[in-house]
mmCIF file of C-alpha atoms and ligand atoms in Angstrom:
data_model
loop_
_atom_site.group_PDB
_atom_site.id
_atom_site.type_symbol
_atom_site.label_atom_id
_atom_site.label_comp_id
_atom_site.label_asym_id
_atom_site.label_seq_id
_atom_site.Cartn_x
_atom_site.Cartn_y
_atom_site.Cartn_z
ATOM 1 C CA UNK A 1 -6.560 88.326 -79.881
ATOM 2 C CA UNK A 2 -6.326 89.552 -76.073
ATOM 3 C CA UNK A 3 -10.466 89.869 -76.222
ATOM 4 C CA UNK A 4 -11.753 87.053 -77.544
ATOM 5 C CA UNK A 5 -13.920 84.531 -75.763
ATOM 6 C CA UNK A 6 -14.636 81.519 -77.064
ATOM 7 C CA UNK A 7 -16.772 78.818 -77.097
ATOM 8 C CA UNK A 8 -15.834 75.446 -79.311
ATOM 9 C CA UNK A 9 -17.924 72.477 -79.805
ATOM 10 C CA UNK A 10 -15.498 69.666 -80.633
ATOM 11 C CA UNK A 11 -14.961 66.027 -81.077
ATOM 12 C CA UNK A 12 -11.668 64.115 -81.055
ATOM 13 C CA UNK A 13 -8.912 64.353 -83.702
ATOM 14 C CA UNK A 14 -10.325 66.739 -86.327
ATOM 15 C CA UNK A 15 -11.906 69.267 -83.930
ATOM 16 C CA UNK A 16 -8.904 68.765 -81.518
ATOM 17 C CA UNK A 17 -6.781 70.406 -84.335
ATOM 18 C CA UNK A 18 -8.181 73.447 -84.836
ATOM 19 C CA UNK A 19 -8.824 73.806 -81.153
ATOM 20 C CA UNK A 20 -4.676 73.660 -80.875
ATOM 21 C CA UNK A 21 -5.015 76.492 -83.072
ATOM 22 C CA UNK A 22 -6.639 78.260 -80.979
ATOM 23 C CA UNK A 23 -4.926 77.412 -77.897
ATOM 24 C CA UNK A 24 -1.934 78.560 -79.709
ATOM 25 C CA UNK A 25 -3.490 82.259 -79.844
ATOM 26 C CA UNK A 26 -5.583 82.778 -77.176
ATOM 27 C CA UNK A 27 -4.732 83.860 -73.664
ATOM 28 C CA UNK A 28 -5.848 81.393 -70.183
ATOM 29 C CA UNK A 29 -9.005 80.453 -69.813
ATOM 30 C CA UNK A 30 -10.394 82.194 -73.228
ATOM 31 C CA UNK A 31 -11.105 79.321 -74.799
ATOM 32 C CA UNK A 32 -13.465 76.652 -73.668
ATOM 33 C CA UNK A 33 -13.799 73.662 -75.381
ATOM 34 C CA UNK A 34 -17.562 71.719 -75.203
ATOM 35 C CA UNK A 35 -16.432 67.857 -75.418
ATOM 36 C CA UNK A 36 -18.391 65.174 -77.020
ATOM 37 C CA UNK A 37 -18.639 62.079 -74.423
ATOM 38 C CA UNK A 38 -20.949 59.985 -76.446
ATOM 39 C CA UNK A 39 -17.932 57.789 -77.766
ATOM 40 C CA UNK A 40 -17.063 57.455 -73.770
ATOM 41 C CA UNK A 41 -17.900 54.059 -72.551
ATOM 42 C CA UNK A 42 -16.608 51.364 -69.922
ATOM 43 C CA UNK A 43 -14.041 48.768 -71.251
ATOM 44 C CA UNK A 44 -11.863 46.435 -69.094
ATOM 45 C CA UNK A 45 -13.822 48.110 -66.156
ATOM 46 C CA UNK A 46 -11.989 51.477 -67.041
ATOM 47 C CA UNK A 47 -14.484 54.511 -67.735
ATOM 48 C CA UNK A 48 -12.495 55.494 -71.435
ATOM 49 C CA UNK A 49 -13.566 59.516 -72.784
ATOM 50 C CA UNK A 50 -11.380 59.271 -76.142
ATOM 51 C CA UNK A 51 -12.532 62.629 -76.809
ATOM 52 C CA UNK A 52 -11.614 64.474 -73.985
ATOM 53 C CA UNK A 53 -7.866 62.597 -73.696
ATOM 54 C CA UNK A 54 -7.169 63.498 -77.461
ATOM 55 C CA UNK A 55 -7.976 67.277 -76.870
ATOM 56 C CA UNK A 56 -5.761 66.995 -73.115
ATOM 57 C CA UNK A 57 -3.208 65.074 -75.143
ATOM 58 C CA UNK A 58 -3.134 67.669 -78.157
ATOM 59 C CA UNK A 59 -3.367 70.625 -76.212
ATOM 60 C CA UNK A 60 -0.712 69.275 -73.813
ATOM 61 C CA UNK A 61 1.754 68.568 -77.217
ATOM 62 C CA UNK A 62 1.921 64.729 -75.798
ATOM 63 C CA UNK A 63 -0.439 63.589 -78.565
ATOM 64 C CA UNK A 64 1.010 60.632 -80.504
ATOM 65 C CA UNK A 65 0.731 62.443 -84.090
ATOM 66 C CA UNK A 66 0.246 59.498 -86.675
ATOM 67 C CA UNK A 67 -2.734 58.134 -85.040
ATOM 68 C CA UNK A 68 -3.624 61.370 -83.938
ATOM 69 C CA UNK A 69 -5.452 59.531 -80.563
ATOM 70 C CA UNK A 70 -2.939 58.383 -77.590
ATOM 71 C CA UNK A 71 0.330 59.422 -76.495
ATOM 72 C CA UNK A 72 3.455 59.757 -78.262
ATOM 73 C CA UNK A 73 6.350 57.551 -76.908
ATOM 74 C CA UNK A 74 3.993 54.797 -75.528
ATOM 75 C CA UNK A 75 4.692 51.331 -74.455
ATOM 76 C CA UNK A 76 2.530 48.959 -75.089
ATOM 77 C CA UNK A 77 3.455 45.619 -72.560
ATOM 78 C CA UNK A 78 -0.300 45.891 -70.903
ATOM 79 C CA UNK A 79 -2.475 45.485 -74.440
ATOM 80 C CA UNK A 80 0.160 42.877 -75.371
ATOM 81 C CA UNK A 81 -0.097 41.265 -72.209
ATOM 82 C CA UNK A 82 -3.654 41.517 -72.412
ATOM 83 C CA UNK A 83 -4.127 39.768 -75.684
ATOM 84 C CA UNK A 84 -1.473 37.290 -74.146
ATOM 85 C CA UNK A 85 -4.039 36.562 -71.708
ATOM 86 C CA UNK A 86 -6.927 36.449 -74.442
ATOM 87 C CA UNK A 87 -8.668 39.330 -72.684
ATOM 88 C CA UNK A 88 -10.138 41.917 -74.623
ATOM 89 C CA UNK A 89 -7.396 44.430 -76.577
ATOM 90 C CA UNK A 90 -9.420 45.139 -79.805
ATOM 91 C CA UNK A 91 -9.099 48.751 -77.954
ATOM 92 C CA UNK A 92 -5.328 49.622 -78.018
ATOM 93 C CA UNK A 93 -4.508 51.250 -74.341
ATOM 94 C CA UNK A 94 -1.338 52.092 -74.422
ATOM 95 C CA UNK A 95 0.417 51.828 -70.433
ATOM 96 C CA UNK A 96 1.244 55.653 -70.325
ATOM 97 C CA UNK A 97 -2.338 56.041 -71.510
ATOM 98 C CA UNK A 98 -3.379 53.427 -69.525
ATOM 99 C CA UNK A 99 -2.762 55.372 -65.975
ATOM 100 C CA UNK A 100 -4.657 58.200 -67.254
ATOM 101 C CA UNK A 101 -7.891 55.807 -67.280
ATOM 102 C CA UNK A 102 -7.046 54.287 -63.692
ATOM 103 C CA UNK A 103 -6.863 57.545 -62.054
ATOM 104 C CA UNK A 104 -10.290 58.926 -63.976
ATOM 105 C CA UNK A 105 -11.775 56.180 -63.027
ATOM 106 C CA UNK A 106 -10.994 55.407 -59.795
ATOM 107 C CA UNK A 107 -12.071 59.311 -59.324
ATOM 108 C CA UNK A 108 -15.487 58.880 -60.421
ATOM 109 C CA UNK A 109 -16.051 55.717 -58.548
ATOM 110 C CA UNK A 110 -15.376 57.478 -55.355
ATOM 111 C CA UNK A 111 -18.028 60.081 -56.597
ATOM 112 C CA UNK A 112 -16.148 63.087 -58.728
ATOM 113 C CA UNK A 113 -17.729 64.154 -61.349
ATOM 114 C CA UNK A 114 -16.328 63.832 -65.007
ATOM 115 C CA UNK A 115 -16.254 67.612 -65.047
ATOM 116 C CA UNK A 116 -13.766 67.854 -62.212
ATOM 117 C CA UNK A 117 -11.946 65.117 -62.980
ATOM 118 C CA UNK A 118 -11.703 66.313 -66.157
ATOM 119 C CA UNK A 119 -10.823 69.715 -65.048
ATOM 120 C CA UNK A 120 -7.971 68.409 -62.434
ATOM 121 C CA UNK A 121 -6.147 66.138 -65.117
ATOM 122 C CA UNK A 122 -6.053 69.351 -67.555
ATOM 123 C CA UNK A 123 -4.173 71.087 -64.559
ATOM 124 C CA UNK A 124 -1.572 68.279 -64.613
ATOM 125 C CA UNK A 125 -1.251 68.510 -67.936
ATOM 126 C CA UNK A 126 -0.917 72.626 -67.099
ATOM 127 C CA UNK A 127 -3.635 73.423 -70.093
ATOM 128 C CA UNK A 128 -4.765 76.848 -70.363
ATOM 129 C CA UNK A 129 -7.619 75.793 -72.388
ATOM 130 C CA UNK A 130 -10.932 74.830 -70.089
ATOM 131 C CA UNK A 131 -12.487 71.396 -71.530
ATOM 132 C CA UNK A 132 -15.940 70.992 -70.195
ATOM 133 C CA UNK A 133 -17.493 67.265 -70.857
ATOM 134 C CA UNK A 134 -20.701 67.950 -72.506
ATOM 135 C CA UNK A 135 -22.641 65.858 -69.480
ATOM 136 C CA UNK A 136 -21.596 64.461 -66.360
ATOM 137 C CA UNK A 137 -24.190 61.721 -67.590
ATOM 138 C CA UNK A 138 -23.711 58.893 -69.594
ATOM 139 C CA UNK A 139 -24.926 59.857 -73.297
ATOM 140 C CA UNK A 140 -24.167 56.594 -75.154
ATOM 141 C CA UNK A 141 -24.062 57.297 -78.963
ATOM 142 C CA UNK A 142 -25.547 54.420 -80.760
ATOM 143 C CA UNK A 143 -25.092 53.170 -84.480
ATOM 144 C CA UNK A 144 -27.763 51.736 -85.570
ATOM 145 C CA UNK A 145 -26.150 49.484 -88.898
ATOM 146 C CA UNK A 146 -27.401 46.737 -91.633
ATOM 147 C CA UNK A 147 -25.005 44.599 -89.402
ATOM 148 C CA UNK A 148 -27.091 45.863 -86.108
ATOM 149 C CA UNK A 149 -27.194 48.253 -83.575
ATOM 150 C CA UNK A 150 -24.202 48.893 -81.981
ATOM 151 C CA UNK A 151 -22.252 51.308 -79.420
ATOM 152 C CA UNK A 152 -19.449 53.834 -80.708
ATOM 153 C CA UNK A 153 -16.631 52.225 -80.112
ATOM 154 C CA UNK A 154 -17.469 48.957 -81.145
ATOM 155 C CA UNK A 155 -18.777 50.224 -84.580
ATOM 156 C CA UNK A 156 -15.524 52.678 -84.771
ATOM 157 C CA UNK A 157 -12.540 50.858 -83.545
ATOM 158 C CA UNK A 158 -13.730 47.121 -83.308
ATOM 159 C CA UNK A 159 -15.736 46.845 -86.804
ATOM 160 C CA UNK A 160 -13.479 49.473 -88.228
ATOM 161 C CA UNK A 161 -16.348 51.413 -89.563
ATOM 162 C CA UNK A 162 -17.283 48.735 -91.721
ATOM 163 C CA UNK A 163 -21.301 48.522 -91.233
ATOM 164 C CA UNK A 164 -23.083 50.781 -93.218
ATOM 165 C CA UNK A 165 -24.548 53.407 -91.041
ATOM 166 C CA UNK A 166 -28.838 53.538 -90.883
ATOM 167 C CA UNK A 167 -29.318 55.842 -88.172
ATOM 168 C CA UNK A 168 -27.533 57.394 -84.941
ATOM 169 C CA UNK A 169 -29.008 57.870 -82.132
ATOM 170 C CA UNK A 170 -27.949 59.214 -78.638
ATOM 171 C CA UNK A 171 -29.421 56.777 -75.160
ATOM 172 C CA UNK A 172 -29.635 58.674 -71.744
ATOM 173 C CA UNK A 173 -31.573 58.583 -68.674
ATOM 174 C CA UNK A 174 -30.272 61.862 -68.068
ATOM 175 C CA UNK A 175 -29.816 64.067 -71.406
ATOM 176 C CA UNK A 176 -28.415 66.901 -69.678
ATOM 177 C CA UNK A 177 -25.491 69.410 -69.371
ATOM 178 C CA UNK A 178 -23.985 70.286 -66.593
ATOM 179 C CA UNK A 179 -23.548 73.867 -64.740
ATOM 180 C CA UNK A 180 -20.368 74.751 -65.980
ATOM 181 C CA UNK A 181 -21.196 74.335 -69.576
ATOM 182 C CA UNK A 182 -24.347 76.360 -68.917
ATOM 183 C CA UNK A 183 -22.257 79.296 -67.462
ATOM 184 C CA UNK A 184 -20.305 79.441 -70.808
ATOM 185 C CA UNK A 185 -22.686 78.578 -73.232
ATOM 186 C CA UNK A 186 -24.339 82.197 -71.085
ATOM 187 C CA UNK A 187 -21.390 84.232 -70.546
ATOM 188 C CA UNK A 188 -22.147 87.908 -71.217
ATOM 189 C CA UNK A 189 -18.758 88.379 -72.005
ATOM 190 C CA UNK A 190 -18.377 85.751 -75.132
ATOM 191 C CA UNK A 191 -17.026 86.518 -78.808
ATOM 192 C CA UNK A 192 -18.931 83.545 -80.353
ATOM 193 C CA UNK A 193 -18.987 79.698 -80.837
ATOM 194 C CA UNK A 194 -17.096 77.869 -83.246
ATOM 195 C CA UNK A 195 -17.946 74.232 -84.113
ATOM 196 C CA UNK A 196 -14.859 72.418 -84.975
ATOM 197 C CA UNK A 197 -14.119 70.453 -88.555
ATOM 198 C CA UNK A 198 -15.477 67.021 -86.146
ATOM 199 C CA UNK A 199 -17.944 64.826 -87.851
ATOM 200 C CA UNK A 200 -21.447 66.223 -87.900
ATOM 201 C CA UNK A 201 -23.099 63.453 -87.134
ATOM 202 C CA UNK A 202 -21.097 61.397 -85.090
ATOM 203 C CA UNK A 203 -19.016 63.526 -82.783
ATOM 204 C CA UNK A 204 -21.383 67.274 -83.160
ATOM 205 C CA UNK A 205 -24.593 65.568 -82.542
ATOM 206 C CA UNK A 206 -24.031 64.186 -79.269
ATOM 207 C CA UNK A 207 -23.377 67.874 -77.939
ATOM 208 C CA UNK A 208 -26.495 69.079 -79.659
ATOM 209 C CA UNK A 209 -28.508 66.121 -78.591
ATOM 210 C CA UNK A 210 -28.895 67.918 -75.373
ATOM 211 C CA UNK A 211 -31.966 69.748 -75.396
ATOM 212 C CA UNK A 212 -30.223 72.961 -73.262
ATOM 213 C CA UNK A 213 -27.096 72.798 -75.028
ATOM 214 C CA UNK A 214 -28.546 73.304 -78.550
ATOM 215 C CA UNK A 215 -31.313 75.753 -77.500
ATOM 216 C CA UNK A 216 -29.080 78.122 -75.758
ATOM 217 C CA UNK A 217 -26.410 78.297 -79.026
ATOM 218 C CA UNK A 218 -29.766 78.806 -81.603
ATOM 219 C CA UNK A 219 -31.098 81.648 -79.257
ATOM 220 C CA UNK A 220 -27.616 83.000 -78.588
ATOM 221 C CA UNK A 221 -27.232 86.497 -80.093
ATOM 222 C CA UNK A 222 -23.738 85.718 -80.642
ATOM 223 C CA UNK A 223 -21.940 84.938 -83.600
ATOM 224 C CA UNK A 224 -21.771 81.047 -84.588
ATOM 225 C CA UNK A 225 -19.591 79.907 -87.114
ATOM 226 C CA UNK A 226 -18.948 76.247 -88.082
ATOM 227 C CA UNK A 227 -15.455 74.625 -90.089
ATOM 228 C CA UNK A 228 -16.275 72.119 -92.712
ATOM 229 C CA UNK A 229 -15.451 68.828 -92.146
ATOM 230 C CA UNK A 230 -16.113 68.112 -96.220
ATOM 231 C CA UNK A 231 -13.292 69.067 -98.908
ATOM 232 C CA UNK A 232 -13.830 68.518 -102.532
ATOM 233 C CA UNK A 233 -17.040 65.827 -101.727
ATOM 234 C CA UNK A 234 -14.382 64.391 -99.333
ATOM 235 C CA UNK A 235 -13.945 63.664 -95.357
ATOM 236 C CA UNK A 236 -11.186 65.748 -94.139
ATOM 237 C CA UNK A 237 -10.672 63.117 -91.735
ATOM 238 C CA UNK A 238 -12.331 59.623 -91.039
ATOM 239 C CA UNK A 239 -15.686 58.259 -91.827
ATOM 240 C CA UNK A 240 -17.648 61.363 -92.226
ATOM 241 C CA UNK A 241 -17.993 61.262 -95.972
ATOM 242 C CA UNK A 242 -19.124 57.586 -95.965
ATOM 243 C CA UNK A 243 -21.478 57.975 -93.339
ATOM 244 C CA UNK A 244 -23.148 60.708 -95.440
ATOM 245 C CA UNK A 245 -23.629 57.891 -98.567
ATOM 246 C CA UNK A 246 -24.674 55.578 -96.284
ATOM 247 C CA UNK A 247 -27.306 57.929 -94.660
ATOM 248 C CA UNK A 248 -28.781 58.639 -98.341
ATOM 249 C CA UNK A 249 -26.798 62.605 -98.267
ATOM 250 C CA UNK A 250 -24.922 64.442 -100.837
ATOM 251 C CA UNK A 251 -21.587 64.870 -99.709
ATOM 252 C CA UNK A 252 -21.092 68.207 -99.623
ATOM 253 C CA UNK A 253 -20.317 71.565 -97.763
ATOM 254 C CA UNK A 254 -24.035 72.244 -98.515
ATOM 255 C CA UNK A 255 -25.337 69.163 -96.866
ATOM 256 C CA UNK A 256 -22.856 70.763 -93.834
ATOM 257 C CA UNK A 257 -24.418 74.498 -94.000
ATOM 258 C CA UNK A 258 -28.237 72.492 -93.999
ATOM 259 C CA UNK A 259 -27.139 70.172 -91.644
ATOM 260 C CA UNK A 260 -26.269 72.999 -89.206
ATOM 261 C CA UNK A 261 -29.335 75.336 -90.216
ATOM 262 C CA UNK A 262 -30.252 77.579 -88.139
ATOM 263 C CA UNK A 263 -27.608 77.124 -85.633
ATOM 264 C CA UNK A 264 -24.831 78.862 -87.494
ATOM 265 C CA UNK A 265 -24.335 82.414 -88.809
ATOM 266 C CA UNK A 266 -21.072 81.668 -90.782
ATOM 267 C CA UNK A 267 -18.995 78.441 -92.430
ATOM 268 C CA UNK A 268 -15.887 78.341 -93.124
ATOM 269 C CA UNK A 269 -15.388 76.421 -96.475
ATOM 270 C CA UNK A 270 -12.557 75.004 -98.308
ATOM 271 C CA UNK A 271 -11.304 76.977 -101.494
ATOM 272 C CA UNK A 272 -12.194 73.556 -103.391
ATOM 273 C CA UNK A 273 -15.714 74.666 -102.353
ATOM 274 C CA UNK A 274 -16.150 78.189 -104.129
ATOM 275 C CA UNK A 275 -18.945 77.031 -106.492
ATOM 276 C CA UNK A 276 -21.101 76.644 -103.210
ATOM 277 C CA UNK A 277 -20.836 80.109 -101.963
ATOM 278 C CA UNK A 278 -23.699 81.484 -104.042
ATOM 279 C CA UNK A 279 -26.113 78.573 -102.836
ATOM 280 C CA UNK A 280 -25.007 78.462 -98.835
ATOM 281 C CA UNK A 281 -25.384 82.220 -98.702
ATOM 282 C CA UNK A 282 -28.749 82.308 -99.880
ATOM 283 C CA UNK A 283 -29.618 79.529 -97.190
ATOM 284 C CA UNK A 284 -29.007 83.307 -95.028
ATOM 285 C CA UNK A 285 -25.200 82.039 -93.876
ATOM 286 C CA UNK A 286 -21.924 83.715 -94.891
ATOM 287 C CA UNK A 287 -19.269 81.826 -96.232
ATOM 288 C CA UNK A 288 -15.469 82.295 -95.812
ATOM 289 C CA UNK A 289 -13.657 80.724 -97.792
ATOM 290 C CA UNK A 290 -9.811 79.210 -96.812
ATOM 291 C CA UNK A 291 -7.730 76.824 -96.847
ATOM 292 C CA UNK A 292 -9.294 74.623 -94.329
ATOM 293 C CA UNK A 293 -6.585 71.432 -94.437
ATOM 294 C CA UNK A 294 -4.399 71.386 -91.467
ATOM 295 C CA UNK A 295 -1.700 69.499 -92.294
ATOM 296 C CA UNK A 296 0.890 71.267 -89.756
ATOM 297 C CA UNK A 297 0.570 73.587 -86.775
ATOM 298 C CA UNK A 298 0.929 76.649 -88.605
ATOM 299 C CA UNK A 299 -1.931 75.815 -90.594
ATOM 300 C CA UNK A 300 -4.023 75.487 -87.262
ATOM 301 C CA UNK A 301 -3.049 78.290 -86.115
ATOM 302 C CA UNK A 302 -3.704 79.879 -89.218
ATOM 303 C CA UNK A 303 -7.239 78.813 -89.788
ATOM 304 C CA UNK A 304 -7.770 79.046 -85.499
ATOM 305 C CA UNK A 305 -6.772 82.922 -87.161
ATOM 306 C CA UNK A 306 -9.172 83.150 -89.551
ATOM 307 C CA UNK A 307 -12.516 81.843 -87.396
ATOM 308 C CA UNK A 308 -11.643 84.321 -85.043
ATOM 309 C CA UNK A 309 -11.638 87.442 -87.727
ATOM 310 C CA UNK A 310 -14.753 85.575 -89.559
ATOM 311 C CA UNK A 311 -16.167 85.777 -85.984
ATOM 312 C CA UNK A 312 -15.719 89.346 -85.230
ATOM 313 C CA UNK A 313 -16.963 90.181 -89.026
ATOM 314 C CA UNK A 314 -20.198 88.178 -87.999
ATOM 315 C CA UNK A 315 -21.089 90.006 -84.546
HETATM 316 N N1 FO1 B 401 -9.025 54.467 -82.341
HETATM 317 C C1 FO1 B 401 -8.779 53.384 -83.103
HETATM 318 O O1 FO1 B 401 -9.046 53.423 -84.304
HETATM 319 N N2 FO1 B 401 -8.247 52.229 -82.553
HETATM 320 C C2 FO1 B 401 -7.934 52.147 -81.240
HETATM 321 O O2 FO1 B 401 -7.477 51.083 -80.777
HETATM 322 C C3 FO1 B 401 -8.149 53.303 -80.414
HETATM 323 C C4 FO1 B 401 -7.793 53.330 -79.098
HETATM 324 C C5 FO1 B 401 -7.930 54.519 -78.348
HETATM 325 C C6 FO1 B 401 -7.500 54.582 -77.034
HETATM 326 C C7 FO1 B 401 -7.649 55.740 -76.297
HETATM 327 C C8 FO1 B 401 -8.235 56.868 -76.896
HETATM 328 O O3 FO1 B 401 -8.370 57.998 -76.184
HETATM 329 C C9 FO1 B 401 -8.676 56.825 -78.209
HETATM 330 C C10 FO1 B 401 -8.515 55.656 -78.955
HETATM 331 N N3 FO1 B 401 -8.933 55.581 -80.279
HETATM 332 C C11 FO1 B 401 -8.705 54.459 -81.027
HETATM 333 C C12 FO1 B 401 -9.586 56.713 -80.920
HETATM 334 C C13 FO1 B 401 -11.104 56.771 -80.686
HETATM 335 O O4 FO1 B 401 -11.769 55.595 -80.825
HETATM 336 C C14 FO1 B 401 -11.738 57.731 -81.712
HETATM 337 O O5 FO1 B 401 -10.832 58.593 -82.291
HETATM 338 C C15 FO1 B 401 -12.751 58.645 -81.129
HETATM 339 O O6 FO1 B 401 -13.602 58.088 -80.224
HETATM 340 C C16 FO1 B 401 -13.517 59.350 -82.262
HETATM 341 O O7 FO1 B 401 -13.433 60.702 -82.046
#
């Protein structure tokens, strides 16, 4: 694996799995993960970037694993305290979790960027892996539902996915990447980008909603190759397949390969999925075809494996 560089476009828990996997594999500084910040937004004055704190947190092995967000061994005194005080805890911080969002924010207040803030708490936590924020903007992802429009988190966490889903949209003044993504997204010396098993729509989009981002990977002469978040007509993880009913799609790893037209080469499909090989592959992308459920680490390392062999095959 000592020449592979790679590029992953990932959301929180799901994509933060496989990206272990590869972290597990890969030398310093081969991987670099692109990470969705349109769930980020401001809560008890605290900038929050659940994304980027569950890949730190997973990569770091500090990641509390039921939720699969947060830290293991947390206290929670502050969110009790908090609803103690009737203040606003519908957003469980837990305290070791907690100092992670004073010291971010406090950082960008006196003018860091989320990039090197970003890039200085990953040091702490002594990552090898490079996690690049998507933007050093605020890209607010928006869920537009039959029960209003609403931001991320408040759909996600505070209505508990309930609404049903109309549309998704990303808001920005300033839809744009920043230099050090650029620099990646070009490096000469790159084996390919993988797009994690995160949810299309919800957690992939934001990346791709920048202009830049999405133009460079579709022009990129380098292999692409996405995981499917759909098993069986089934979310691997979360809200994806419900989200798909909701939005009037068939939930399946076909509505994943169309979905990601032209912007992929290869997908990596479940073994429940054979009966869709025929029909992706004449959409002009080649399947693989795995065991795609990671239920332990071996399985992400495993599957982080495969992608990088499907990868190689593609370029
Ligand atoms: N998800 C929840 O379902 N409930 C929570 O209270 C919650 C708190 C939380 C705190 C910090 C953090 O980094 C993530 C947290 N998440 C919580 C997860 C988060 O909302 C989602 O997993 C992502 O935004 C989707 O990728």
């Amino acid at each position: 694996m000592s020449e592979n560089n790679l590029i992953a476009i990932s959301g929180g828990i799901g994509g933060a799995k496989l990206c272990y996997g590869l972290d597990q594999i890969l030398q310093p500084g081969q991987l670099r993960v692109i990470a969705n910040t349109g769930d980020d937004f401001l809560y008890l004055g605290f900038y929050i970037s659940p994304d980027i704190d569950t890949l730190i947190y997973t990569l770091a092995e500090v990641n509390n694993k039921e939720t699969g967000w947060g830290r293991e061994d947390e206290t929670w005194k502050t969110h009790n305290v908090l609803g103690e005080l009737g203040a606003d805890n519908w957003f469980k911080l837990g305290d070791k979790d907690l100092a992670l969002h004073l010291h971010r924010s406090k950082a960008l207040r006196n003018g860091e960027t989320l990039t090197s803030i970003t890039q200085d708490i990953a040091e702490r936590f002594k990552l090898k892996t490079v996690i690049l924020p998507m933007s050093d903007h605020i890209i607010q992802t928006v869920v537009d539902t039959d029960e209003g429009s609403m931001p991320f988190q408040e759909y996600f966490v505070k209505e508990s996915t309930n609404p049903k889903v109309r549309e998704i949209s990303f808001e920005s003044k300033h839809p744009e990447t920043t230099k050090e993504v650029l620099e990646a997204i070009n490096d000469p010396g790159l084996t390919g980008f993988l797009i994690a098993p995160s949810n299309p729509y919800l957690s992939v989009d934001p990346i791709l909603s920048i202009d830049k981002i999405k133009q460079t990977i579709m022009q990129s002469k380098k292999p692409r190759v996405a995981v499917s978040p759909i098993i069986g007509g089934n979310s691997v993880k979360g809200p994806t397949a419900k989200i798909m009913e909701e939005m009037g799609l068939e939930v399946s790893v076909m509505t994943i390969a169309n979905h990601y037209e032209n912007l992929i080469d290869g997908l990596i499909i479940d073994n429940a999925d054979e009966e869709y090989i025929q029909a992706i592959e004449s959409s002009g992308i080649k399947v693989k075809v795995s065991n795609i459920l990671m239920h332990d680490n071996d399985d992400k390392t495993r599957l982080a494996e495969e992608a990088i062999e499907f990868l190689n095959e593609l370029s």
